[in-house]
PDB file of C-alpha atoms in Angstrom:
ATOM      1  CA  PHE A   1     -23.832  15.316  88.719  1.00  0.00           C
ATOM      2  CA  SER A   2     -24.577  11.395  89.161  1.00  0.00           C
ATOM      3  CA  VAL A   3     -26.296   8.704  86.798  1.00  0.00           C
ATOM      4  CA  SER A   4     -25.591   5.719  88.934  1.00  0.00           C
ATOM      5  CA  GLY A   5     -25.864   7.132  92.322  1.00  0.00           C
ATOM      6  CA  ASN A   6     -22.042   6.719  93.205  1.00  0.00           C
ATOM      7  CA  THR A   7     -21.226  10.279  92.714  1.00  0.00           C
ATOM      8  CA  LYS A   8     -24.474  11.352  94.657  1.00  0.00           C
ATOM      9  CA  GLN A   9     -23.183   9.434  97.274  1.00  0.00           C
ATOM     10  CA  LEU A  10     -19.874  11.522  97.327  1.00  0.00           C
ATOM     11  CA  ALA A  11     -21.766  14.620  97.208  1.00  0.00           C
ATOM     12  CA  GLU A  12     -23.795  13.895  99.993  1.00  0.00           C
ATOM     13  CA  ARG A  13     -20.972  13.004 102.322  1.00  0.00           C
ATOM     14  CA  THR A  14     -19.138  15.929 101.161  1.00  0.00           C
ATOM     15  CA  ALA A  15     -22.165  18.118 102.178  1.00  0.00           C
ATOM     16  CA  LYS A  16     -22.286  16.511 105.519  1.00  0.00           C
ATOM     17  CA  ALA A  17     -18.398  16.906 105.897  1.00  0.00           C
ATOM     18  CA  VAL A  18     -17.765  20.324 104.942  1.00  0.00           C
ATOM     19  CA  GLY A  19     -21.225  21.711 105.748  1.00  0.00           C
ATOM     20  CA  ALA A  20     -22.509  22.437 102.332  1.00  0.00           C
ATOM     21  CA  ASP A  21     -25.755  22.682 100.666  1.00  0.00           C
ATOM     22  CA  LEU A  22     -26.336  20.492  97.514  1.00  0.00           C
ATOM     23  CA  TYR A  23     -27.491  21.404  93.728  1.00  0.00           C
ATOM     24  CA  GLU A  24     -27.997  18.167  91.751  1.00  0.00           C
ATOM     25  CA  ILE A  25     -27.071  18.862  88.044  1.00  0.00           C
ATOM     26  CA  LYS A  26     -29.916  17.250  85.880  1.00  0.00           C
ATOM     27  CA  PRO A  27     -29.843  16.854  82.132  1.00  0.00           C
ATOM     28  CA  ALA A  28     -32.882  17.960  80.526  1.00  0.00           C
ATOM     29  CA  GLU A  29     -32.937  14.479  78.813  1.00  0.00           C
ATOM     30  CA  PRO A  30     -32.170  12.059  81.616  1.00  0.00           C
ATOM     31  CA  TYR A  31     -29.250   9.408  80.765  1.00  0.00           C
ATOM     32  CA  THR A  32     -30.053   5.921  80.943  1.00  0.00           C
ATOM     33  CA  SER A  33     -27.823   2.949  81.801  1.00  0.00           C
ATOM     34  CA  GLY A  34     -27.871   1.939  77.811  1.00  0.00           C
ATOM     35  CA  ASP A  35     -26.509   5.328  77.425  1.00  0.00           C
ATOM     36  CA  LEU A  36     -23.489   4.798  79.150  1.00  0.00           C
ATOM     37  CA  ASN A  37     -22.520   1.574  77.468  1.00  0.00           C
ATOM     38  CA  TYR A  38     -18.614   2.055  77.346  1.00  0.00           C
ATOM     39  CA  ASN A  39     -18.137  -0.722  74.796  1.00  0.00           C
ATOM     40  CA  ASP A  40     -20.774   0.639  72.411  1.00  0.00           C
ATOM     41  CA  GLU A  41     -19.616   3.639  70.024  1.00  0.00           C
ATOM     42  CA  SER A  42     -23.299   4.669  69.540  1.00  0.00           C
ATOM     43  CA  THR A  43     -24.189   5.173  72.752  1.00  0.00           C
ATOM     44  CA  ARG A  44     -25.066   9.018  73.879  1.00  0.00           C
ATOM     45  CA  ALA A  45     -22.382   9.176  76.420  1.00  0.00           C
ATOM     46  CA  THR A  46     -19.737   8.099  73.822  1.00  0.00           C
ATOM     47  CA  VAL A  47     -20.973  10.213  71.127  1.00  0.00           C
ATOM     48  CA  GLU A  48     -20.725  13.294  73.487  1.00  0.00           C
ATOM     49  CA  GLN A  49     -17.539  12.530  74.943  1.00  0.00           C
ATOM     50  CA  LYS A  50     -15.734  12.350  71.732  1.00  0.00           C
ATOM     51  CA  ASN A  51     -17.278  15.768  70.662  1.00  0.00           C
ATOM     52  CA  ASP A  52     -15.591  18.302  72.639  1.00  0.00           C
ATOM     53  CA  LYS A  53     -18.276  21.041  71.440  1.00  0.00           C
ATOM     54  CA  ALA A  54     -21.330  18.727  72.616  1.00  0.00           C
ATOM     55  CA  ARG A  55     -23.295  20.227  75.241  1.00  0.00           C
ATOM     56  CA  PRO A  56     -26.362  18.506  76.961  1.00  0.00           C
ATOM     57  CA  LYS A  57     -28.772  20.631  77.862  1.00  0.00           C
ATOM     58  CA  LEU A  58     -29.795  21.467  81.683  1.00  0.00           C
ATOM     59  CA  ALA A  59     -33.002  20.679  83.300  1.00  0.00           C
ATOM     60  CA  ASP A  60     -33.163  24.056  84.714  1.00  0.00           C
ATOM     61  CA  THR A  61     -30.132  26.824  85.059  1.00  0.00           C
ATOM     62  CA  ASN A  62     -31.485  27.977  88.588  1.00  0.00           C
ATOM     63  CA  ALA A  63     -28.287  27.010  90.538  1.00  0.00           C
ATOM     64  CA  ASP A  64     -28.109  29.759  92.926  1.00  0.00           C
ATOM     65  CA  ILE A  65     -24.367  30.010  92.987  1.00  0.00           C
ATOM     66  CA  ALA A  66     -24.152  33.742  93.507  1.00  0.00           C
ATOM     67  CA  SER A  67     -24.743  33.287  96.926  1.00  0.00           C
ATOM     68  CA  TYR A  68     -22.025  31.127  97.648  1.00  0.00           C
ATOM     69  CA  LYS A  69     -18.447  31.912  98.315  1.00  0.00           C
ATOM     70  CA  THR A  70     -16.983  28.268  97.485  1.00  0.00           C
ATOM     71  CA  VAL A  71     -18.653  25.719  94.851  1.00  0.00           C
ATOM     72  CA  ILE A  72     -17.399  22.137  94.871  1.00  0.00           C
ATOM     73  CA  LEU A  73     -18.053  20.423  91.693  1.00  0.00           C
ATOM     74  CA  VAL A  74     -18.801  16.725  92.079  1.00  0.00           C
ATOM     75  CA  TYR A  75     -19.189  14.342  88.940  1.00  0.00           C
ATOM     76  CA  PRO A  76     -18.043  10.838  87.597  1.00  0.00           C
ATOM     77  CA  ILE A  77     -15.281  10.372  84.829  1.00  0.00           C
ATOM     78  CA  TRP A  78     -16.289   9.774  81.729  1.00  0.00           C
ATOM     79  CA  TRP A  79     -13.759   8.270  79.297  1.00  0.00           C
ATOM     80  CA  GLY A  80     -11.082  10.295  81.204  1.00  0.00           C
ATOM     81  CA  GLN A  81     -12.876  13.391  81.736  1.00  0.00           C
ATOM     82  CA  ALA A  82     -15.990  15.286  83.399  1.00  0.00           C
ATOM     83  CA  PRO A  83     -19.473  14.359  81.378  1.00  0.00           C
ATOM     84  CA  ARG A  84     -20.366  17.061  79.002  1.00  0.00           C
ATOM     85  CA  ILE A  85     -23.112  18.362  80.886  1.00  0.00           C
ATOM     86  CA  MET A  86     -20.532  19.645  83.339  1.00  0.00           C
ATOM     87  CA  ASP A  87     -19.311  21.536  80.449  1.00  0.00           C
ATOM     88  CA  THR A  88     -22.841  22.617  79.931  1.00  0.00           C
ATOM     89  CA  PHE A  89     -23.294  23.756  83.745  1.00  0.00           C
ATOM     90  CA  VAL A  90     -19.700  25.443  84.221  1.00  0.00           C
ATOM     91  CA  GLU A  91     -20.499  27.510  80.928  1.00  0.00           C
ATOM     92  CA  SER A  92     -23.847  28.535  82.396  1.00  0.00           C
ATOM     93  CA  TYR A  93     -22.454  30.296  85.266  1.00  0.00           C
ATOM     94  CA  ASP A  94     -20.182  33.171  86.320  1.00  0.00           C
ATOM     95  CA  PHE A  95     -17.530  31.859  88.813  1.00  0.00           C
ATOM     96  CA  THR A  96     -15.831  35.305  89.515  1.00  0.00           C
ATOM     97  CA  GLY A  97     -14.822  35.477  92.948  1.00  0.00           C
ATOM     98  CA  LYS A  98     -15.873  31.839  93.853  1.00  0.00           C
ATOM     99  CA  ASN A  99     -13.581  29.692  95.297  1.00  0.00           C
ATOM    100  CA  VAL A 100     -13.884  26.350  93.307  1.00  0.00           C
ATOM    101  CA  THR A 101     -12.797  22.759  93.279  1.00  0.00           C
ATOM    102  CA  ALA A 102     -13.972  19.628  92.058  1.00  0.00           C
ATOM    103  CA  MET A 103     -14.285  16.143  93.287  1.00  0.00           C
ATOM    104  CA  CYS A 104     -14.997  12.971  91.151  1.00  0.00           C
ATOM    105  CA  THR A 105     -15.402   9.142  91.245  1.00  0.00           C
ATOM    106  CA  SER A 106     -14.322   6.781  88.660  1.00  0.00           C
ATOM    107  CA  GLY A 107     -14.177   3.202  88.195  1.00  0.00           C
ATOM    108  CA  SER A 108     -10.368   3.249  87.376  1.00  0.00           C
ATOM    109  CA  SER A 109      -9.287   6.860  86.134  1.00  0.00           C
ATOM    110  CA  ASP A 110      -8.264   9.493  88.404  1.00  0.00           C
ATOM    111  CA  ILE A 111      -9.468  13.315  88.094  1.00  0.00           C
ATOM    112  CA  GLY A 112      -6.803  13.830  85.587  1.00  0.00           C
ATOM    113  CA  SER A 113      -6.906  17.153  83.728  1.00  0.00           C
ATOM    114  CA  SER A 114     -10.747  17.170  83.902  1.00  0.00           C
ATOM    115  CA  ASP A 115     -10.777  20.030  86.818  1.00  0.00           C
ATOM    116  CA  ALA A 116      -8.300  22.216  84.890  1.00  0.00           C
ATOM    117  CA  TYR A 117     -10.380  21.634  81.635  1.00  0.00           C
ATOM    118  CA  LEU A 118     -13.712  22.866  83.475  1.00  0.00           C
ATOM    119  CA  GLN A 119     -11.788  25.968  84.945  1.00  0.00           C
ATOM    120  CA  LYS A 120     -10.670  26.810  81.229  1.00  0.00           C
ATOM    121  CA  LEU A 121     -14.114  26.591  80.228  1.00  0.00           C
ATOM    122  CA  ALA A 122     -15.017  28.994  83.017  1.00  0.00           C
ATOM    123  CA  ASN A 123     -12.620  31.550  81.304  1.00  0.00           C
ATOM    124  CA  ASN A 124     -10.518  30.956  84.489  1.00  0.00           C
ATOM    125  CA  LYS A 125     -12.924  33.021  86.841  1.00  0.00           C
ATOM    126  CA  GLY A 126     -12.748  32.253  90.055  1.00  0.00           C
ATOM    127  CA  ASN A 127      -9.907  30.754  92.638  1.00  0.00           C
ATOM    128  CA  TRP A 128      -9.739  27.326  91.305  1.00  0.00           C
ATOM    129  CA  LYS A 129      -7.723  24.931  93.523  1.00  0.00           C
ATOM    130  CA  SER A 130      -6.898  21.134  92.481  1.00  0.00           C
ATOM    131  CA  GLY A 131      -9.461  18.575  92.572  1.00  0.00           C
ATOM    132  CA  LYS A 132      -9.517  14.779  93.623  1.00  0.00           C
ATOM    133  CA  ARG A 133     -10.954  11.397  92.711  1.00  0.00           C
ATOM    134  CA  PHE A 134     -12.563   9.883  95.706  1.00  0.00           C
ATOM    135  CA  GLU A 135     -14.226   6.398  96.512  1.00  0.00           C
ATOM    136  CA  LYS A 136     -17.565   6.538  96.906  1.00  0.00           C
ATOM    137  CA  GLN A 137     -17.435   5.218 100.672  1.00  0.00           C
ATOM    138  CA  VAL A 138     -14.744   7.585 101.519  1.00  0.00           C
ATOM    139  CA  SER A 139     -14.895   8.856 105.386  1.00  0.00           C
ATOM    140  CA  GLU A 140     -16.136  12.345 106.008  1.00  0.00           C
ATOM    141  CA  ALA A 141     -12.928  12.603 108.083  1.00  0.00           C
ATOM    142  CA  GLU A 142     -10.919  12.199 104.928  1.00  0.00           C
ATOM    143  CA  ILE A 143     -13.199  14.833 102.973  1.00  0.00           C
ATOM    144  CA  SER A 144     -12.860  17.281 105.734  1.00  0.00           C
ATOM    145  CA  SER A 145      -9.205  16.818 105.795  1.00  0.00           C
ATOM    146  CA  TRP A 146      -8.842  17.307 102.208  1.00  0.00           C
ATOM    147  CA  PHE A 147     -10.998  20.211 101.902  1.00  0.00           C
ATOM    148  CA  LYS A 148      -9.368  22.031 104.673  1.00  0.00           C
ATOM    149  CA  GLY A 149      -6.023  21.396 103.025  1.00  0.00           C
ATOM    150  CA  LEU A 150      -7.173  23.641  99.945  1.00  0.00           C
ATOM    151  CA  GLY A 151      -7.034  26.660 102.174  1.00  0.00           C
ATOM    152  CA  PHE A 152     -10.201  28.411 101.087  1.00  0.00           C
TER     153      PHE A 152
END
């Protein structure tokens, strides 16, 4: 999931580095730059992030995760957590028998507990490994090295 394109760059670089397919998580109602104004308490993303029950609708629920052994969730950090659209995504699929990890981008925050929170929302189904924050310009070699270190 990406709005500004930074996270999309990381996802594309990761796909190349580990030989993965890409699936873009899209909200039914796309986010605008105005939705992401961190200084305005009334913006859509701020309101969603403050409500841990918010579940923005997905544009589709056609991700074919059933045919994959490993799923890498890639998202930006908003207000210290994964965007609520990631909550929707994780709750929409069954990760039983899957290797799962997370990667994120952020202006300043680390991955924090966002990956553990998503694991909890997935009812702890799957073999989850701790995720990591990366800069959007991280090298494919660094991504590949980190991924190999997960032991999937």
